[in-house]
Coordinates of C-alpha atoms in Angstrom, one line a residue:
X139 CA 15.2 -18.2 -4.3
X140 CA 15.6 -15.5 -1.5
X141 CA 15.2 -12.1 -2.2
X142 CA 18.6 -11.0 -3.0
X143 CA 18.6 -13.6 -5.8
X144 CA 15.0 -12.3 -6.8
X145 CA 16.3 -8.4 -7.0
X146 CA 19.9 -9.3 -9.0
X147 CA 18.5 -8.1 -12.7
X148 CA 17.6 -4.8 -10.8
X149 CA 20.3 -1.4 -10.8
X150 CA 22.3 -1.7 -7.8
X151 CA 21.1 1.2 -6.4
X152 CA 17.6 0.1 -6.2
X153 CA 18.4 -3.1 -5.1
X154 CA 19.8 -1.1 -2.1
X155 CA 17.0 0.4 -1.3
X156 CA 14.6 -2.3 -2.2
X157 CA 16.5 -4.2 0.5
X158 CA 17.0 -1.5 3.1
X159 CA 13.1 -1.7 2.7
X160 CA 13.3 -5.0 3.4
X161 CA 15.8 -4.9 6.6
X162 CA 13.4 -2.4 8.9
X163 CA 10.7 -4.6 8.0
X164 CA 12.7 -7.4 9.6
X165 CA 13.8 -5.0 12.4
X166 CA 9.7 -4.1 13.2
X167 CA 8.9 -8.0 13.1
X168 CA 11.2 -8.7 16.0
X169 CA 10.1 -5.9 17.8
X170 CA 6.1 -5.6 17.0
X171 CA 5.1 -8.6 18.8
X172 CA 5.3 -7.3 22.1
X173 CA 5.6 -3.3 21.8
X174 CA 3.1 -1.3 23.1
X175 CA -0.1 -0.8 21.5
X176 CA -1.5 2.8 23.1
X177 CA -1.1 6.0 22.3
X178 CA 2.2 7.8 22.3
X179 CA 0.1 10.9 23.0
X180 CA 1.8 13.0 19.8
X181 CA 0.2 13.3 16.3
X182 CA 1.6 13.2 13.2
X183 CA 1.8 16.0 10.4
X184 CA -1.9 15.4 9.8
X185 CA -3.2 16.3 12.9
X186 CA -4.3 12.4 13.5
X187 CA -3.5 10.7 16.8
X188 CA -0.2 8.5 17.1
X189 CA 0.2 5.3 18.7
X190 CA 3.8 4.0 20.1
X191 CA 3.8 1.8 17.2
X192 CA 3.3 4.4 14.4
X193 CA 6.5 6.3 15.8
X194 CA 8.4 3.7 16.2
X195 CA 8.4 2.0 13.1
X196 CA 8.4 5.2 11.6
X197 CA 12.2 5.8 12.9
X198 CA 13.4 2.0 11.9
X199 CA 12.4 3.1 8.2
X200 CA 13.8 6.2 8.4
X201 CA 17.0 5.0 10.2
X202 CA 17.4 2.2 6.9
X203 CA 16.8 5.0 4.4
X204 CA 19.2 7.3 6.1
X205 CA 22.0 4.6 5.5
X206 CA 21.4 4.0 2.0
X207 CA 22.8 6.5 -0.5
X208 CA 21.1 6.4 -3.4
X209 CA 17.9 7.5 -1.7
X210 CA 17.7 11.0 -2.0
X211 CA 14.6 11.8 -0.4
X212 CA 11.9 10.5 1.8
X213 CA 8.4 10.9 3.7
X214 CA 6.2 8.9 5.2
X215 CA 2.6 9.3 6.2
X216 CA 3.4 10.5 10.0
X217 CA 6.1 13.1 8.9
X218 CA 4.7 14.2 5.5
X219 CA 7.6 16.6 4.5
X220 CA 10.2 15.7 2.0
X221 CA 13.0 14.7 3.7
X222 CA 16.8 15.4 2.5
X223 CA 18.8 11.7 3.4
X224 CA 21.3 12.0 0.0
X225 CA 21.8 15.0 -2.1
X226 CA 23.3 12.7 -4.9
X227 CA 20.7 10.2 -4.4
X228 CA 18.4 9.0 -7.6
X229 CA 15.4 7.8 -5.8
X230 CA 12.7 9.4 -4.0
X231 CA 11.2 6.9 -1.4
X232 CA 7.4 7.5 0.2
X233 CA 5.9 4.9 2.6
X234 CA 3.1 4.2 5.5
X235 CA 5.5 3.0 8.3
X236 CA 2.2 1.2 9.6
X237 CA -0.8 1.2 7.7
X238 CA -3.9 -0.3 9.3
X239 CA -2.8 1.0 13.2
X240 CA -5.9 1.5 14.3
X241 CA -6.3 -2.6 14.1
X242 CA -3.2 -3.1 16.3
X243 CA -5.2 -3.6 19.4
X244 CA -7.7 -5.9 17.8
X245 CA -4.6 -8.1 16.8
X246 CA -5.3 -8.1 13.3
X247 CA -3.3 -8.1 10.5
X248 CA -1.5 -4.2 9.6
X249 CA 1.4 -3.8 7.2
X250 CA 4.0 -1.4 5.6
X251 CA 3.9 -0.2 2.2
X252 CA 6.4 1.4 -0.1
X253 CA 7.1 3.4 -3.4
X254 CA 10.3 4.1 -5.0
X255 CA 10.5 7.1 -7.2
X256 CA 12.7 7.9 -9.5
X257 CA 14.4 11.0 -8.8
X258 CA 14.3 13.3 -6.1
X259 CA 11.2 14.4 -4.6
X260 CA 7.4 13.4 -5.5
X261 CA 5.3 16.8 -6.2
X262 CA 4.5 17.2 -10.1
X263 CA 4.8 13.3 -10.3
X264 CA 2.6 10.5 -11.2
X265 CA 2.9 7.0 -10.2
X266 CA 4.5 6.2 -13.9
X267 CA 7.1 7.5 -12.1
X268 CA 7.7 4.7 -9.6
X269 CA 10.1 2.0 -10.5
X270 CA 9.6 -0.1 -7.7
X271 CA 6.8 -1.0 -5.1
X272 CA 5.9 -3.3 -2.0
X273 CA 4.5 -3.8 1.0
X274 CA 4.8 -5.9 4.0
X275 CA 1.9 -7.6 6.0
X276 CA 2.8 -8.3 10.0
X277 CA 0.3 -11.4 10.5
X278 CA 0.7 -15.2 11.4
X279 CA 4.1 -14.9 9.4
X280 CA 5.8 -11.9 8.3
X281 CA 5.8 -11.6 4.6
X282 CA 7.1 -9.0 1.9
X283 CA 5.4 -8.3 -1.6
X284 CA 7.6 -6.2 -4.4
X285 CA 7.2 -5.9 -7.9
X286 CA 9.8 -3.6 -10.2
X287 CA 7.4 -3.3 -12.6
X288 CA 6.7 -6.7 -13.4
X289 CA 4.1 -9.3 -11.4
X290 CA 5.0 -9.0 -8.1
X291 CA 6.2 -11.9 -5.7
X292 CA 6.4 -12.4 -1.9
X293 CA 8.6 -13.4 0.2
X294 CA 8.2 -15.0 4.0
X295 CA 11.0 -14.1 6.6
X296 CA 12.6 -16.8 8.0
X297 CA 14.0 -17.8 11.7
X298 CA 17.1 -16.9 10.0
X299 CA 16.2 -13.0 9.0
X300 CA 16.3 -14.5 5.4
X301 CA 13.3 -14.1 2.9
X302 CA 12.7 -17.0 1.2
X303 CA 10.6 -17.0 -2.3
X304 CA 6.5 -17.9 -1.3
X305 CA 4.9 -17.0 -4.6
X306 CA 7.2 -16.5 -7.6
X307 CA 4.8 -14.1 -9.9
X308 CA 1.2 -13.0 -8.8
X309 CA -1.3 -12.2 -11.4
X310 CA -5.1 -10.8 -11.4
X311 CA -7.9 -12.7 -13.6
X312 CA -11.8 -12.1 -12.8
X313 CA -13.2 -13.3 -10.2
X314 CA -16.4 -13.0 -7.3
X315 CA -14.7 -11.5 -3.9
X316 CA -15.2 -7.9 -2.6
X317 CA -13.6 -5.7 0.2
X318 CA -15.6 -2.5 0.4
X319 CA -14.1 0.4 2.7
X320 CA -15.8 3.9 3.5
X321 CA -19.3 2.6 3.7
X322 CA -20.5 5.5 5.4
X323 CA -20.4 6.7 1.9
X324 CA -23.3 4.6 1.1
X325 CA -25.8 7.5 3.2
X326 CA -24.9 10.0 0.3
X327 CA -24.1 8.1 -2.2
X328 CA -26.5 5.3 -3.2
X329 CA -25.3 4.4 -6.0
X330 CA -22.5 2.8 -3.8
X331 CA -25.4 1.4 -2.1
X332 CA -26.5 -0.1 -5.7
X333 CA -23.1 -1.8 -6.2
X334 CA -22.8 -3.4 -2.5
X335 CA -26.4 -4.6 -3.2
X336 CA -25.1 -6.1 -7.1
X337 CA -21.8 -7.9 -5.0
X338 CA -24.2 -9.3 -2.6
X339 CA -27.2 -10.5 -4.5
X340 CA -24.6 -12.2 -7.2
X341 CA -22.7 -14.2 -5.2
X342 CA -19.5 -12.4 -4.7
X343 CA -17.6 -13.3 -1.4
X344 CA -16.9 -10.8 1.2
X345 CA -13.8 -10.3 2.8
X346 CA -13.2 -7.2 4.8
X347 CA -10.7 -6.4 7.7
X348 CA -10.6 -2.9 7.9
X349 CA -6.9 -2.6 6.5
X350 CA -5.9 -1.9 3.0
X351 CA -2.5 -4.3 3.2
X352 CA -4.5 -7.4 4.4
X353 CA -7.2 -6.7 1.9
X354 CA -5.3 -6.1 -1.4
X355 CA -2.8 -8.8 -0.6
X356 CA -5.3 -11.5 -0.7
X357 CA -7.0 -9.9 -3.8
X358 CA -3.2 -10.6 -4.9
X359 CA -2.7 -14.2 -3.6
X360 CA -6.5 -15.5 -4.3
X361 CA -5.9 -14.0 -8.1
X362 CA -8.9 -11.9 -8.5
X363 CA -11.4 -9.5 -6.7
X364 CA -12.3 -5.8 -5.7
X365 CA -11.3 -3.4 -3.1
X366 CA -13.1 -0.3 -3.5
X367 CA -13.4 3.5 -1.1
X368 CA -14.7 6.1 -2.9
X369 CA -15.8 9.3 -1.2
X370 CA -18.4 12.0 -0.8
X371 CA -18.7 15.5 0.5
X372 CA -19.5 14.4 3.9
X373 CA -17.6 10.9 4.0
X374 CA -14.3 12.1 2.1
X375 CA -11.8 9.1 0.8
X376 CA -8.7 8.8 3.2
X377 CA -6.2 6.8 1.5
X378 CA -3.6 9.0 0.6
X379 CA -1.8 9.0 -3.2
X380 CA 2.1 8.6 -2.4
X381 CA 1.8 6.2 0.9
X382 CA -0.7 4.1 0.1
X383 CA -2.8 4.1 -3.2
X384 CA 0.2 4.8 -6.0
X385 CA 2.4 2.4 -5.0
X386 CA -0.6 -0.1 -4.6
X387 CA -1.7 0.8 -8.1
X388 CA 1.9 0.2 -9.2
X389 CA 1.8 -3.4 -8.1
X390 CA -1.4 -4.2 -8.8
X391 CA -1.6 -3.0 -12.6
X392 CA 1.6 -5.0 -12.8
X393 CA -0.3 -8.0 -11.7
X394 CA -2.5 -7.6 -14.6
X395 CA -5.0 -5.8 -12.7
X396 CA -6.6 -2.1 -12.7
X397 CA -7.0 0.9 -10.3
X398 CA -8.9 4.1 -10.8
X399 CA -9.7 7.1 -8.9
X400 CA -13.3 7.1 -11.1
X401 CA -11.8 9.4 -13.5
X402 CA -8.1 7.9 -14.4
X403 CA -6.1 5.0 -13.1
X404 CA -4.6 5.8 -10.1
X405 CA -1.1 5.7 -11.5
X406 CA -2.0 8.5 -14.1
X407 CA -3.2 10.7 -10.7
X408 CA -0.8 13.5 -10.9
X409 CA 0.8 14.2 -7.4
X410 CA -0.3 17.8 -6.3
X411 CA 0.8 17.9 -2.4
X412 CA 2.3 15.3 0.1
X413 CA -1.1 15.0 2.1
X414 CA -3.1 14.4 -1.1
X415 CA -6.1 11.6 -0.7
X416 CA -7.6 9.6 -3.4
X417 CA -10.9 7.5 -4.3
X418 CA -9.8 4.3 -5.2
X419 CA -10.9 1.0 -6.6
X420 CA -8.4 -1.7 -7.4
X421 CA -8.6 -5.1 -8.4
X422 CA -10.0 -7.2 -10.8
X423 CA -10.2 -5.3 -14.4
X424 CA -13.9 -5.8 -14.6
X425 CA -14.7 -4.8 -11.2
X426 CA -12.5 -1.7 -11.4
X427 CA -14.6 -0.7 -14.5
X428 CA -17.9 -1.8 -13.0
X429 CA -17.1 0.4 -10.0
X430 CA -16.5 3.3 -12.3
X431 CA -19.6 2.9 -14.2
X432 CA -21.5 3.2 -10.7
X433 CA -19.6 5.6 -9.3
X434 CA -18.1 8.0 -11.8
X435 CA -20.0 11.3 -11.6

């Protein structure tokens, strides 16, 4: 099955953008390989430093979206405004063009992730308002995750520019693997310190990189684990709600997993600005809960 085939039972209109999604990730894979990895020596709306990769995969998106009408707005994690593409568009789309940049010159894995929103815009929303949700990982073979509510599958682009069906439905059980992120944290907090120590001295495998696509995607393939980054005062959480944690949340509660912020699931987070950051944990439905025992205040 290819991914057309995969997306048929969907509306038209988000299969359109599901699959404008889909060609600028295709577009960055024949490009990323050998682009340039420093700076551009700009930052983005946040103030944060931009390499040449961050901009430019940041206009392929952008210049997909703009050609698909039913998207009425977008912003992405280095422009953060709502953008106007399609007055009479129905979808709202938010994305982090390249999440995990600050791997690039390590040549790790980094990736793209995506929401789509119903309606236009994304203030006064919660992640039940999604209605579709991916990501894409840039590694040893380009592949692209998306649920539309249901488990999500991946797909592997081909020599052809065709993605071909890898893992028809991906769901969460229990199991022992962690990927714990922000552990500065562990100085203030040590009750974060209590729960690294429980992970360790039981057994559980760790499996870290440093980038949230990487990480969450093998929670996803390997069918069970953790991926935690709470915050404190001095060692705030990062992640931000629209790019990156909602539309994670999305696809991972529809694997039969679990995400919280330590208060609420993360799709229940109700979206207050465009720059807003989260706490997360996300995985396993056990481990989300253990991590909120631990960590809720």
């Amino acid at each position: 099955m290819n991914l057309p085939e995969f997306l048929d039972p969907a509306p038209e209109n988000l299969r359109k953008v599901i699959l404008a999604f889909a060609d600028a990730v295709a577009k960055i894979t024949s490009e990323i390989a050998t682009a340039e990895t420093c700076e551009a020596g700009t930052t983005n709306t946040f103030c944060e430093n931009q390499l040449k990769l961050d901009v430019f995969t940041d206009q392929i998106i952008f210049g997909e979206l703009a050609k698909c009408e039913p998207v009425a707005v977008a912003a992405s994690e280095e422009n953060s405004v709502e953008k106007v593409l399609h007055e009479s568009g129905e979808f709202s789309a938010s994305f982090d063009p390249l999440d995990g940049s600050s791997l690039v010159d390590s040549n790790l894995a980094v990736g793209t992730i995506f929401g789509i929103w119903r309606g236009a815009g994304f203030v006064g929303k919660t992640g039940r308002e999604i209605v579709a949700a991916g990501y894409a990982i840039y590694g040893p073979r380009t592949t692209l995750t998306v649920s539309l509510g249901e488990n999500p599958a991946e797909f592997t682009l081909q020599k052809d520019g065709e993605w071909k069906l890898t893992i028809a439905k991906m769901e969460i059980g229990e199991g022992k693997m962690f990927a714990p992120g922000n552990l500065r944290a562990c100085g203030e907090n040590k009750k974060y310190l209590e729960l690294l120590d429980f992970w360790a001295e039981n057994g559980y495998k760790l499996r870290y990189s440093g980038g949230m696509v990487p990480d969450i995607h093998q929670i996803l393939v390997k069918g069970f684990g953790i991926f935690s980054y709470p915050g404190t005062s001095e060692n705030p959480p990062k992640l931000r709600l629209i790019y990156e944690c909602a539309p994670f949340a999305f696809l991972v509660e529809a694997a039969g997993g679990a995400s919280t912020n330590l208060r609420e699931s993360i799709v229940d987070e109700k979206v207050e600005s465009l720059d807003q950051r989260t706490a997360i944990c996300i995985g396993s439905v056990n481990e989300v809960e253990r991590c909120r025992k631990y960590l809720a205040k």
